Amino acid sequence: MIKQLMNQIEKTKAPICVGLDPMLSYIPEHVVKKSFEEFGETLEGAADAIWQFNKEIIDCTYDLIPSVKPQIAMYEQFGIEGLKVYKKTVDYCQEKGLLVIGDAKRGDIGSTSAAYAAGHIGKVTVGSRTYSGFDTDFLTVNPYLGTDGVKPFVDACNANDKGLFVLVKTSNPSSGEFQDKLIDGKPLYELVAEKVVEWGSECMDGEYSNVGAVVGATYPEMSRILRKLMPHTYFLVPGYGAQGGTAEDLKYCFNEDGFGAVVNSSRGIIAAYKKDAYAKFGPEHFGEASRQAVIDMVTDINRVL
Amino acid sequence: MIKQLMNQIEKTKAPICVGLDPMLSYIPEHVVKKSFEEFGETLEGAADAIWQFNKEIIDCTYDLIPSVKPQIAMYEQFGIEGLKVYKKTVDYCQEKGLLVIGDAKRGDIGSTSAAYAAGHIGKVTVGSRTYSGFDTDFLTVNPYLGTDGVKPFVDACNANDKGLFVLVKTSNPSSGEFQDKLIDGKPLYELVAEKVVEWGSECMDGEYSNVGAVVGATYPEMSRILRKLMPHTYFLVPGYGAQGGTAEDLKYCFNEDGFGAVVNSSRGIIAAYKKDAYAKFGPEHFGEASRQAVIDMVTDINRVL
């Protein structure tokens, strides 16, 4: 699976994913109004607005990008109706040829992780048949429970040619509270990184492993160290743009082969029309604003590679 | 909210929750067959079998217990159809007067955790209205991202009188891989425990905080230490029964007031009819087997308190 992502990155020259993390406040009024007119101010109405918003952004950007990263929480907050639109978004992106990184940060004890893996990147057996519940190409995973909580996800990758990104060093302000704490002189995130390499060694797909790592753009010194520790691990890099990470901060996430990282931007792309730089598009053309923001992001990143 | 749980524990004399974590393999053949006859070997058929199974177990045990803990992964694996039955189960348990601990182990960066909190224990705003997506009474939370990833859940507890259980020391075999690592001479789980106490201090509800901790029954020496470190924190204790924890292992999870812990059993209760001890009930009376298993579990735990 990681080879497929690399191929699509090579084709588009865009080592990025667009974070489809819609908040209702990001969606232009005319879109929300239309959905509310049809479905009322209901969970269904909110979900429809999100779907219309996503669809327009996908239609305006899919030919420029290799992948998207829907954040499931933004759908889950609207309950079942929201999750239906998560699934619809996943399917639509895949129809458009995009790889989908489900950002779910799941993780539990072994048998429970196996259920999550089946639902998101695997198959569940029902009588004599099998089904895939959400069926994304990649999934983000939380490592706090250790190997037996991660292993079922790795197994699902091997069985179905899928990929993972395991949280190593996250982009948020308080990520250091536990992740940076020193254990025998090494921060916890390095210890997690070593485990990710170990888990990933069973899952190689060419030069890189299908088991990747989440490494925030907001801590460039740490990503430099992690890049060396994990030469065959792909990084999913959140934190560029709205969270404060710059292109210069990102360069250490890449290897000398130009591969090794896929950089996410959510708000910076999907709510671009709200920024001064793209205000000229206006809310009516929010999709075009997102397209221009993608072009600018790719230029910005390629400048430092 | 924690006071409400304590009241219900006092009333039932049962410091337990029943883990509604159905696997299709736990469900008696006659139940599965009936659902497949109606809906086919489909996700809907699987979900219906789970619902019929849950309903029978709830009907047979609700008067004996204060709370249930559905593990959302077991529903999520069946996609949207599974999640509909998660919601239906939550609602039905609440109608029966049970408190529901949603075992979802969510956790992300701040704005994303806020979305999870809204969906599971809070409210989401849609135009001029608000809705609750899943609306459980408690939620389990993963602390790997630190304070800003947990704070939105704490805020939702305060706004809606709900409760949390934050993962501190989990019950699985490899939980020690990261959680036991020493940081300045103290294991990581103690550091997390200190933070849980800090987060919970803003959330007191009588003698205990609405911010509780997950502490596995399988590591009794550690729960003894954690009990002392967190005198006003309620423990959700997985690992009793099928995972190997005994009643003797549990006693350190309780305070001298007889409160302080709610012990979970999943397979041991819901699949009781498959165990030799309850085989006499037969698959036809699996609900009665679960009822007897609850009675025996409560007796076993109260014996050591």
Coordinates of C-alpha atoms in Angstrom, one line a residue:
Chain A
M1 CA 0.0 0.0 0.0
I2 CA 2.8 2.5 0.8
K3 CA 4.2 1.9 -2.7
Q4 CA 0.9 2.9 -4.1
L5 CA 0.9 6.1 -2.1
M6 CA 4.5 6.8 -3.3
N7 CA 3.5 6.2 -6.9
Q8 CA 0.6 8.7 -6.5
I9 CA 2.9 11.2 -4.8
E10 CA 5.4 10.8 -7.7
K11 CA 2.7 11.3 -10.3
T12 CA 1.2 14.4 -8.7
K13 CA 4.5 15.8 -7.4
A14 CA 2.6 16.5 -4.2
P15 CA 3.7 14.8 -1.0
I16 CA 0.5 15.9 0.7
C17 CA -2.9 14.9 2.0
V18 CA -5.9 17.1 2.3
G19 CA -7.5 16.8 5.7
L20 CA -11.2 16.5 5.2
D21 CA -12.1 17.7 8.8
P22 CA -15.1 19.8 8.2
M23 CA -16.6 21.9 11.0
L24 CA -20.0 23.4 10.3
S25 CA -18.3 26.8 10.8
Y26 CA -16.0 26.2 7.8
I27 CA -18.9 25.6 5.4
P28 CA -20.1 28.6 3.4
E29 CA -23.6 29.8 4.4
H30 CA -25.2 29.1 1.1
V31 CA -24.2 25.4 1.4
V32 CA -25.5 25.1 4.9
K33 CA -28.7 27.0 4.1
K34 CA -29.5 24.6 1.2
S35 CA -29.0 21.5 3.3
F36 CA -31.1 22.9 6.2
E37 CA -33.8 23.8 3.7
E38 CA -33.9 20.2 2.6
F39 CA -33.4 18.4 5.9
G40 CA -34.0 21.0 8.6
E41 CA -31.6 21.9 11.4
T42 CA -31.1 18.3 12.1
L43 CA -28.1 15.9 12.3
E44 CA -29.1 14.8 8.8
G45 CA -29.0 18.4 7.6
A46 CA -25.6 19.0 9.2
A47 CA -24.3 15.8 7.6
D48 CA -25.7 16.8 4.2
A49 CA -23.9 20.1 4.4
I50 CA -20.7 18.4 5.2
W51 CA -21.1 16.0 2.3
Q52 CA -21.8 18.8 -0.2
F53 CA -18.8 20.7 1.1
N54 CA -16.5 17.7 0.9
K55 CA -17.7 16.8 -2.6
E56 CA -17.0 20.2 -4.0
I57 CA -13.5 20.3 -2.4
I58 CA -12.7 16.8 -3.7
D59 CA -14.0 17.7 -7.2
C60 CA -11.8 20.8 -7.2
T61 CA -8.6 19.1 -6.0
Y62 CA -8.5 15.4 -6.7
D63 CA -6.4 15.7 -9.8
L64 CA -3.7 17.5 -7.9
I65 CA -3.3 15.3 -4.9
P66 CA -2.5 11.7 -4.0
S67 CA -4.5 11.3 -0.8
V68 CA -6.9 12.7 1.7
K69 CA -7.2 12.3 5.4
P70 CA -10.7 12.5 6.8
Q71 CA -10.7 13.0 10.6
I72 CA -13.5 10.6 11.8
A73 CA -14.2 12.7 14.9
M74 CA -15.6 15.5 12.8
Y75 CA -18.2 13.1 11.5
E76 CA -18.7 11.0 14.7
Q77 CA -19.8 14.2 16.5
F78 CA -23.0 14.1 14.4
G79 CA -23.7 10.5 15.4
I80 CA -24.9 7.9 12.8
E81 CA -25.8 10.6 10.2
G82 CA -22.2 12.0 10.4
L83 CA -20.7 8.6 10.1
K84 CA -22.7 7.8 7.0
V85 CA -21.1 10.8 5.4
Y86 CA -17.7 9.7 6.6
K87 CA -18.3 6.4 4.7
K88 CA -19.7 8.3 1.7
T89 CA -16.7 10.6 1.6
V90 CA -14.2 7.6 1.8
D91 CA -16.0 5.9 -1.0
Y92 CA -16.2 9.0 -3.2
C93 CA -12.5 9.8 -2.7
Q94 CA -11.6 6.2 -3.7
E95 CA -13.8 6.5 -6.8
K96 CA -11.8 9.6 -7.7
G97 CA -8.6 7.6 -7.4
L98 CA -7.4 9.0 -4.1
L99 CA -5.9 7.0 -1.3
V100 CA -7.7 7.6 2.0
I101 CA -6.0 7.8 5.4
G102 CA -8.7 7.3 8.0
D103 CA -7.6 9.4 11.0
A104 CA -9.3 7.5 13.8
K105 CA -6.4 7.0 16.3
R106 CA -7.9 3.7 17.4
G107 CA -6.1 1.4 19.8
D108 CA -7.2 -1.1 22.5
I109 CA -6.4 -4.5 23.9
G110 CA -5.8 -7.2 21.3
S111 CA -9.2 -8.6 20.6
T112 CA -10.7 -5.1 20.5
S113 CA -8.0 -3.7 18.2
A114 CA -8.8 -6.7 16.0
A115 CA -12.4 -5.5 15.8
Y116 CA -11.3 -1.9 14.9
A117 CA -8.9 -3.3 12.3
A118 CA -11.6 -5.4 10.8
G119 CA -14.0 -2.4 10.6
H120 CA -11.5 0.1 9.2
I121 CA -8.9 -1.6 7.1
G122 CA -10.0 -5.3 7.1
K123 CA -13.0 -7.5 6.7
V124 CA -15.6 -8.8 9.1
T125 CA -17.1 -12.2 8.6
V126 CA -20.9 -12.6 8.6
G127 CA -21.9 -16.2 8.1
S128 CA -20.4 -17.3 4.8
R129 CA -19.7 -13.7 3.7
T130 CA -17.2 -11.0 4.4
Y131 CA -17.7 -7.2 4.5
S132 CA -15.7 -4.1 5.0
G133 CA -17.3 -1.5 7.2
F134 CA -15.4 1.6 6.4
D135 CA -12.5 0.3 4.2
T136 CA -10.0 3.1 4.2
D137 CA -6.5 2.5 2.7
F138 CA -4.6 3.7 5.8
L139 CA -5.6 4.1 9.5
T140 CA -4.0 6.1 12.3
V141 CA -3.4 4.1 15.5
N142 CA -2.6 5.0 19.1
P143 CA 0.2 2.9 20.7
Y144 CA -0.4 3.5 24.4
L145 CA -1.4 -0.1 25.0
G146 CA 1.8 -1.6 23.5
T147 CA 2.4 -4.4 21.0
D148 CA -0.6 -6.5 21.6
G149 CA -2.8 -3.5 21.0
V150 CA -1.1 -2.7 17.7
K151 CA -0.4 -6.1 16.3
P152 CA -4.0 -6.8 15.0
F153 CA -3.7 -3.6 12.9
V154 CA -0.4 -4.8 11.5
D155 CA -1.9 -8.2 10.7
A156 CA -4.8 -6.5 8.9
C157 CA -2.3 -4.5 6.8
N158 CA -0.6 -7.7 5.8
A159 CA -3.8 -9.5 5.0
N160 CA -5.4 -6.7 3.0
D161 CA -2.5 -4.6 1.7
K162 CA -3.3 -1.6 3.8
G163 CA -1.2 0.8 5.8
L164 CA -1.0 2.4 9.3
F165 CA 0.4 5.5 10.8
V166 CA 1.1 5.0 14.5
L167 CA 1.2 8.1 16.8
V168 CA 4.9 8.7 17.7
K169 CA 5.2 12.5 18.3
T170 CA 2.0 14.4 17.8
S171 CA 1.7 18.1 16.7
N172 CA -0.3 19.5 19.6
P173 CA 1.1 21.9 22.3
S174 CA 1.0 19.4 25.2
S175 CA 2.3 16.4 23.2
G176 CA 5.5 16.5 25.2
E177 CA 3.7 16.0 28.5
F178 CA 4.2 12.2 28.2
Q179 CA 5.8 11.7 24.8
D180 CA 9.0 13.7 25.6
K181 CA 9.6 12.2 29.0
L182 CA 13.0 10.6 29.3
I183 CA 13.3 6.9 29.8
D184 CA 16.9 5.7 30.3
G185 CA 18.0 9.0 28.7
K186 CA 15.7 8.7 25.7
P187 CA 12.3 10.3 25.2
L188 CA 9.2 8.1 25.1
Y189 CA 8.6 9.0 21.5
E190 CA 11.9 7.4 20.5
L191 CA 11.0 4.3 22.4
V192 CA 7.6 4.2 20.5
A193 CA 9.6 4.9 17.3
E194 CA 11.8 1.9 17.9
K195 CA 8.7 -0.3 18.3
V196 CA 7.1 1.1 15.2
V197 CA 10.2 0.1 13.3
E198 CA 10.0 -3.4 14.8
W199 CA 6.2 -3.7 14.0
G200 CA 6.9 -2.4 10.5
S201 CA 9.7 -4.8 9.7
E202 CA 7.0 -7.5 9.1
C203 CA 5.2 -5.2 6.7
M204 CA 7.7 -4.0 4.1
D205 CA 6.4 -2.9 0.7
G206 CA 9.5 -2.0 -1.2
E207 CA 11.9 0.5 0.4
Y208 CA 9.3 1.5 3.0
S209 CA 7.1 -0.2 5.4
N210 CA 3.3 -0.2 5.4
V211 CA 3.5 0.7 9.1
G212 CA 4.2 4.5 9.2
A213 CA 4.4 7.0 12.0
V214 CA 2.6 10.3 12.9
V215 CA 5.3 12.9 13.4
G216 CA 4.1 16.5 13.9
A217 CA 5.5 19.3 11.8
T218 CA 5.6 21.6 14.8
Y219 CA 8.7 19.9 16.4
P220 CA 11.3 20.0 13.6
E221 CA 14.3 19.0 15.8
M222 CA 12.5 15.9 16.9
S223 CA 11.5 15.0 13.4
R224 CA 15.1 15.2 12.3
I225 CA 16.1 12.6 15.0
L226 CA 13.1 10.4 14.2
R227 CA 13.9 10.5 10.4
K228 CA 17.3 9.0 11.2
L229 CA 15.9 6.5 13.7
M230 CA 13.3 5.3 11.2
P231 CA 14.8 5.4 7.7
H232 CA 12.2 3.0 6.2
T233 CA 9.2 4.4 7.9
Y234 CA 6.8 6.8 6.1
F235 CA 5.8 9.8 8.2
L236 CA 2.3 11.3 8.2
V237 CA 3.0 14.9 9.2
P238 CA 0.2 17.0 10.7
G239 CA 0.7 20.5 11.9
Y240 CA 1.6 22.4 8.7
G241 CA -0.2 25.7 8.2
A242 CA -2.9 26.4 10.7
Q243 CA -1.1 24.7 13.6
G244 CA 2.1 26.6 12.9
G245 CA 4.4 24.3 11.1
T246 CA 6.3 25.8 8.1
A247 CA 7.8 24.2 5.0
E248 CA 11.3 24.7 6.5
D249 CA 10.1 22.7 9.5
L250 CA 9.1 19.9 7.3
K251 CA 12.2 19.2 5.4
Y252 CA 13.7 16.9 8.0
C253 CA 10.7 14.6 7.7
F254 CA 11.8 13.6 4.2
N255 CA 14.6 11.3 3.2
E256 CA 17.2 12.1 0.6
D257 CA 15.3 10.1 -2.0
G258 CA 12.6 12.9 -1.7
F259 CA 10.2 10.4 -0.2
G260 CA 9.4 9.5 3.4
A261 CA 6.6 12.0 4.3
V262 CA 3.1 12.9 3.5
V263 CA 2.2 16.3 4.8
N264 CA -1.4 17.1 5.9
S265 CA -3.2 20.3 5.8
S266 CA -6.8 20.5 6.9
R267 CA -8.2 24.0 7.7
G268 CA -5.5 25.7 5.5
I269 CA -7.0 23.9 2.4
I270 CA -10.7 23.3 3.1
A271 CA -11.4 26.7 4.7
A272 CA -9.0 28.5 2.4
Y273 CA -11.7 30.9 1.1
K274 CA -11.9 32.4 4.6
K275 CA -8.3 33.5 4.5
D276 CA -7.3 36.9 3.2
A277 CA -5.0 35.3 0.6
Y278 CA -7.9 33.6 -1.0
A279 CA -10.8 36.0 -0.2
K280 CA -11.0 37.0 -3.9
F281 CA -12.6 33.6 -4.6
G282 CA -15.5 34.4 -2.3
P283 CA -17.6 31.8 -0.5
E284 CA -19.4 30.9 -3.7
H285 CA -16.1 29.5 -5.1
F286 CA -14.7 27.9 -2.0
G287 CA -13.7 24.9 -4.0
E288 CA -11.6 26.9 -6.3
A289 CA -10.0 28.6 -3.3
S290 CA -9.1 25.2 -1.9
R291 CA -7.6 24.2 -5.3
Q292 CA -5.4 27.3 -5.3
A293 CA -4.4 26.6 -1.6
V294 CA -3.3 23.1 -2.7
I295 CA -1.2 24.5 -5.5
D296 CA 0.4 27.0 -3.1
M297 CA 1.0 24.4 -0.5
V298 CA 2.7 22.0 -3.0
T299 CA 4.9 24.8 -4.3
D300 CA 5.8 25.8 -0.8
I301 CA 6.8 22.3 0.2
N302 CA 8.6 21.5 -3.0
R303 CA 10.7 24.7 -2.6
V304 CA 12.5 23.1 0.5
L305 CA 12.9 19.6 -0.8
Chain B
M1 CA -22.4 11.8 37.5
I2 CA -20.0 9.7 39.6
K3 CA -22.4 10.2 42.6
Q4 CA -25.2 8.7 40.5
L5 CA -23.0 5.7 39.7
M6 CA -22.2 5.3 43.4
N7 CA -25.9 5.5 44.3
Q8 CA -26.7 2.8 41.9
I9 CA -23.8 0.7 43.1
E10 CA -25.1 1.2 46.7
K11 CA -28.6 0.2 45.7
T12 CA -27.6 -2.9 43.8
K13 CA -24.7 -3.8 46.1
A14 CA -22.9 -4.6 42.9
P15 CA -19.8 -2.6 42.1
I16 CA -19.7 -3.9 38.5
C17 CA -20.5 -3.2 34.9
V18 CA -21.4 -5.7 32.3
G19 CA -19.3 -5.4 29.2
L20 CA -21.6 -5.5 26.2
D21 CA -18.9 -6.5 23.8
P22 CA -20.7 -9.0 21.6
M23 CA -18.8 -11.1 19.1
L24 CA -20.9 -13.1 16.6
S25 CA -19.2 -16.2 18.0
Y26 CA -20.8 -15.5 21.4
I27 CA -24.3 -15.4 20.1
P28 CA -26.3 -18.6 20.2
E29 CA -27.0 -20.2 16.9
H30 CA -30.8 -19.8 17.1
V31 CA -30.5 -16.1 17.5
V32 CA -28.0 -15.6 14.6
K33 CA -30.1 -17.9 12.4
K34 CA -33.3 -15.9 13.0
S35 CA -31.6 -12.6 12.2
F36 CA -30.0 -14.1 9.1
E37 CA -33.4 -15.4 8.0
E38 CA -34.8 -11.9 8.3
F39 CA -31.9 -9.8 6.9
G40 CA -29.6 -12.3 5.2
E41 CA -25.9 -12.8 5.9
T42 CA -25.4 -9.0 5.8
L43 CA -24.1 -6.3 8.0
E44 CA -27.7 -5.6 8.9
G45 CA -28.2 -9.3 9.8
A46 CA -25.1 -9.3 12.0
A47 CA -26.2 -6.1 13.7
D48 CA -29.7 -7.5 14.3
A49 CA -28.3 -10.6 15.9
I50 CA -26.1 -8.4 18.2
W51 CA -29.1 -6.3 19.2
Q52 CA -31.3 -9.4 20.0
F53 CA -28.5 -10.8 22.0
N54 CA -27.8 -7.6 23.9
K55 CA -31.5 -7.0 24.6
E56 CA -32.0 -10.5 26.2
I57 CA -28.9 -10.0 28.4
I58 CA -30.0 -6.5 29.5
D59 CA -33.6 -7.8 30.2
C60 CA -32.2 -10.6 32.3
T61 CA -29.7 -8.6 34.3
Y62 CA -30.7 -4.9 34.5
D63 CA -32.3 -5.1 37.9
L64 CA -29.1 -6.5 39.4
I65 CA -26.5 -4.1 38.1
P66 CA -25.7 -0.3 38.1
S67 CA -24.0 0.0 34.8
V68 CA -23.0 -1.5 31.5
K69 CA -19.9 -0.9 29.3
P70 CA -20.5 -1.4 25.6
Q71 CA -17.2 -1.6 23.7
I72 CA -17.8 0.5 20.6
A73 CA -15.2 -1.4 18.5
M74 CA -17.4 -4.5 18.6
Y75 CA -20.1 -2.5 16.8
E76 CA -17.9 -0.3 14.7
Q77 CA -16.5 -3.5 13.0
F78 CA -19.9 -3.8 11.3
G79 CA -19.8 -0.3 10.0
I80 CA -22.9 1.9 10.1
E81 CA -25.2 -1.0 10.8
G82 CA -23.2 -1.9 13.8
L83 CA -23.0 1.6 15.1
K84 CA -26.8 2.0 14.9
V85 CA -27.0 -1.0 17.2
Y86 CA -24.4 0.6 19.5
K87 CA -26.7 3.6 19.8
K88 CA -29.8 1.5 20.2
T89 CA -28.1 -0.5 23.0
V90 CA -27.0 2.7 24.8
D91 CA -30.6 4.1 24.6
Y92 CA -32.2 0.8 25.7
C93 CA -29.8 0.5 28.7
Q94 CA -30.6 4.1 29.8
E95 CA -34.4 3.4 29.5
K96 CA -33.8 0.5 31.8
G97 CA -32.2 2.8 34.3
L98 CA -28.6 1.7 33.7
L99 CA -25.6 4.0 33.5
V100 CA -23.7 3.5 30.3
I101 CA -19.9 3.7 30.0
G102 CA -19.0 4.1 26.4
D103 CA -15.7 2.3 25.9
A104 CA -14.3 4.2 23.0
K105 CA -10.8 5.1 24.2
R106 CA -10.9 8.3 22.1
G107 CA -8.3 11.0 22.3
D108 CA -6.7 13.4 19.8
I109 CA -5.5 17.0 19.6
G110 CA -7.7 19.6 21.3
S111 CA -10.2 20.6 18.6
T112 CA -10.6 16.9 17.5
S113 CA -11.1 15.7 21.1
A114 CA -13.8 18.4 21.4
A115 CA -15.6 16.8 18.5
Y116 CA -15.4 13.4 20.0
A117 CA -16.6 14.8 23.4
A118 CA -19.5 16.5 21.7
G119 CA -20.5 13.3 19.9
H120 CA -20.2 10.9 22.9
I121 CA -20.9 12.9 26.1
G122 CA -21.8 16.3 24.9
K123 CA -23.9 18.2 22.4
V124 CA -23.3 19.4 18.9
T125 CA -24.8 22.6 17.6
V126 CA -26.8 22.5 14.3
G127 CA -28.1 25.9 13.5
S128 CA -30.3 27.0 16.4
R129 CA -30.5 23.4 17.8
T130 CA -28.3 21.0 19.7
Y131 CA -28.1 17.2 19.5
S132 CA -26.4 14.4 21.2
G133 CA -24.9 11.8 18.8
F134 CA -24.4 8.8 21.1
D135 CA -25.0 10.3 24.6
T136 CA -23.4 7.8 27.0
D137 CA -23.0 8.7 30.7
F138 CA -19.3 8.0 30.8
L139 CA -16.6 7.7 28.1
T140 CA -13.1 6.1 28.2
V141 CA -10.3 8.3 27.0
N142 CA -6.7 7.8 25.9
P143 CA -4.1 10.2 27.4
Y144 CA -1.2 9.8 25.0
L145 CA -1.6 13.3 23.6
G146 CA -1.5 15.0 27.0
T147 CA -3.6 17.7 28.7
D148 CA -4.8 19.6 25.6
G149 CA -6.1 16.3 24.2
V150 CA -8.0 15.4 27.4
K151 CA -9.2 18.9 28.5
P152 CA -12.2 19.0 26.0
F153 CA -13.5 15.8 27.5
V154 CA -13.2 17.2 31.0
D155 CA -15.0 20.4 29.9
A156 CA -17.8 18.2 28.4
C157 CA -18.1 16.4 31.7
N158 CA -18.6 19.7 33.6
A159 CA -21.0 21.1 31.0
N160 CA -23.2 18.0 30.9
D161 CA -22.7 16.2 34.2
K162 CA -20.9 13.2 32.6
G163 CA -17.9 11.2 33.6
L164 CA -14.6 9.9 32.1
F165 CA -12.3 7.0 32.7
V166 CA -8.8 7.8 31.4
L167 CA -6.5 5.0 30.6
V168 CA -3.8 4.8 33.3
K169 CA -2.7 1.1 33.5
T170 CA -4.4 -1.2 31.1
S171 CA -5.1 -4.9 31.7
N172 CA -3.5 -6.3 28.5
P173 CA -0.2 -8.4 28.6
S174 CA 1.9 -5.7 26.8
S175 CA 0.5 -2.8 28.7
G176 CA 3.9 -2.4 30.5
E177 CA 5.8 -1.9 27.3
F178 CA 5.3 1.9 27.6
Q179 CA 3.1 2.4 30.6
D180 CA 5.6 0.8 33.1
K181 CA 8.7 2.6 31.8
L182 CA 10.5 4.6 34.5
I183 CA 10.6 8.3 34.3
D184 CA 12.7 9.9 37.0
G185 CA 12.2 6.7 39.0
K186 CA 8.5 6.5 38.5
P187 CA 6.6 4.5 36.0
L188 CA 4.7 6.4 33.2
Y189 CA 1.4 5.2 34.6
E190 CA 2.0 7.0 37.8
L191 CA 2.8 10.2 35.9
V192 CA -0.5 9.7 34.0
A193 CA -2.2 9.1 37.3
E194 CA -1.0 12.4 38.7
K195 CA -2.4 14.2 35.6
V196 CA -5.7 12.4 36.0
V197 CA -5.9 13.7 39.6
E198 CA -5.1 17.2 38.3
W199 CA -7.7 17.0 35.5
G200 CA -10.2 15.5 37.9
S201 CA -9.8 18.2 40.6
E202 CA -11.9 20.5 38.4
C203 CA -14.6 17.9 38.2
M204 CA -15.4 16.8 41.8
D205 CA -18.9 15.4 42.4
G206 CA -18.9 14.7 46.2
E207 CA -16.0 12.6 47.5
Y208 CA -15.0 11.5 44.1
S209 CA -14.2 13.1 40.8
N210 CA -16.1 12.7 37.5
V211 CA -12.7 12.0 35.9
G212 CA -11.9 8.4 36.7
A213 CA -9.1 6.0 35.7
V214 CA -8.9 2.7 33.9
V215 CA -6.8 0.4 36.1
G216 CA -6.5 -3.3 35.0
A217 CA -7.4 -6.0 37.5
T218 CA -4.4 -8.0 36.1
Y219 CA -1.8 -6.0 37.9
P220 CA -2.8 -5.9 41.6
E221 CA 0.5 -4.5 43.0
M222 CA 0.1 -1.5 40.7
S223 CA -3.5 -0.9 41.5
R224 CA -2.5 -0.9 45.2
I225 CA -0.1 2.0 44.5
L226 CA -2.5 3.8 42.2
R227 CA -5.3 3.5 44.8
K228 CA -3.1 5.5 47.3
L229 CA -2.0 8.0 44.6
M230 CA -5.6 8.7 43.5
P231 CA -7.8 8.6 46.6
H232 CA -10.7 10.5 45.0
T233 CA -10.5 8.9 41.6
Y234 CA -13.0 6.2 40.7
F235 CA -11.4 3.2 38.9
L236 CA -12.9 1.3 36.0
V237 CA -11.3 -2.1 36.3
P238 CA -11.2 -4.4 33.3
G239 CA -9.5 -7.8 33.3
Y240 CA -11.6 -9.7 35.9
G241 CA -12.5 -13.2 34.8
A242 CA -11.7 -14.1 31.2
Q243 CA -8.5 -12.0 31.2
G244 CA -7.3 -13.6 34.4
G245 CA -8.0 -11.1 37.2
T246 CA -9.4 -12.6 40.4
A247 CA -11.5 -11.1 43.2
E248 CA -8.4 -11.1 45.4
D249 CA -6.6 -9.0 42.8
L250 CA -9.4 -6.5 42.9
K251 CA -9.5 -5.6 46.5
Y252 CA -6.8 -3.0 46.3
C253 CA -8.8 -1.1 43.7
F254 CA -11.4 -0.2 46.4
N255 CA -11.1 2.4 49.1
E256 CA -12.0 1.7 52.7
D257 CA -15.4 3.3 52.2
G258 CA -16.2 0.3 50.0
F259 CA -16.3 2.6 47.0
G260 CA -13.8 3.6 44.4
A261 CA -14.0 0.9 41.8
V262 CA -16.4 -0.5 39.2
V263 CA -15.3 -3.9 37.9
N264 CA -16.1 -4.9 34.4
S265 CA -16.7 -8.4 33.1
S266 CA -17.6 -8.9 29.4
R267 CA -17.2 -12.4 28.1
G268 CA -17.6 -14.0 31.5
I269 CA -21.1 -12.6 31.7
I270 CA -22.4 -12.3 28.2
A271 CA -21.0 -15.7 27.0
A272 CA -21.6 -17.4 30.3
Y273 CA -23.8 -20.1 28.8
K274 CA -20.7 -21.4 26.9
K275 CA -18.9 -22.1 30.2
D276 CA -19.2 -25.4 31.9
A277 CA -20.5 -23.8 35.1
Y278 CA -23.5 -22.5 33.3
A279 CA -23.9 -25.1 30.6
K280 CA -27.1 -26.4 32.3
F281 CA -29.0 -23.3 31.1
G282 CA -28.3 -24.2 27.5
P283 CA -28.0 -21.8 24.6
E284 CA -31.8 -21.3 24.6
H285 CA -31.6 -19.7 28.0
F286 CA -28.3 -17.7 27.6
G287 CA -29.9 -14.7 29.3
E288 CA -30.6 -16.7 32.4
A289 CA -27.0 -18.0 32.4
S290 CA -25.8 -14.3 32.2
R291 CA -28.0 -13.5 35.2
Q292 CA -26.6 -16.3 37.2
A293 CA -23.0 -15.2 36.2
V294 CA -23.8 -11.7 37.4
I295 CA -25.0 -13.0 40.8
D296 CA -21.9 -15.2 41.1
M297 CA -19.6 -12.3 40.2
V298 CA -21.1 -10.0 42.7
T299 CA -20.9 -12.6 45.4
D300 CA -17.3 -13.3 44.5
I301 CA -16.3 -9.6 44.7
N302 CA -18.3 -8.8 47.8
R303 CA -16.5 -11.7 49.5
V304 CA -13.2 -9.8 49.4
L305 CA -14.5 -6.3 50.2

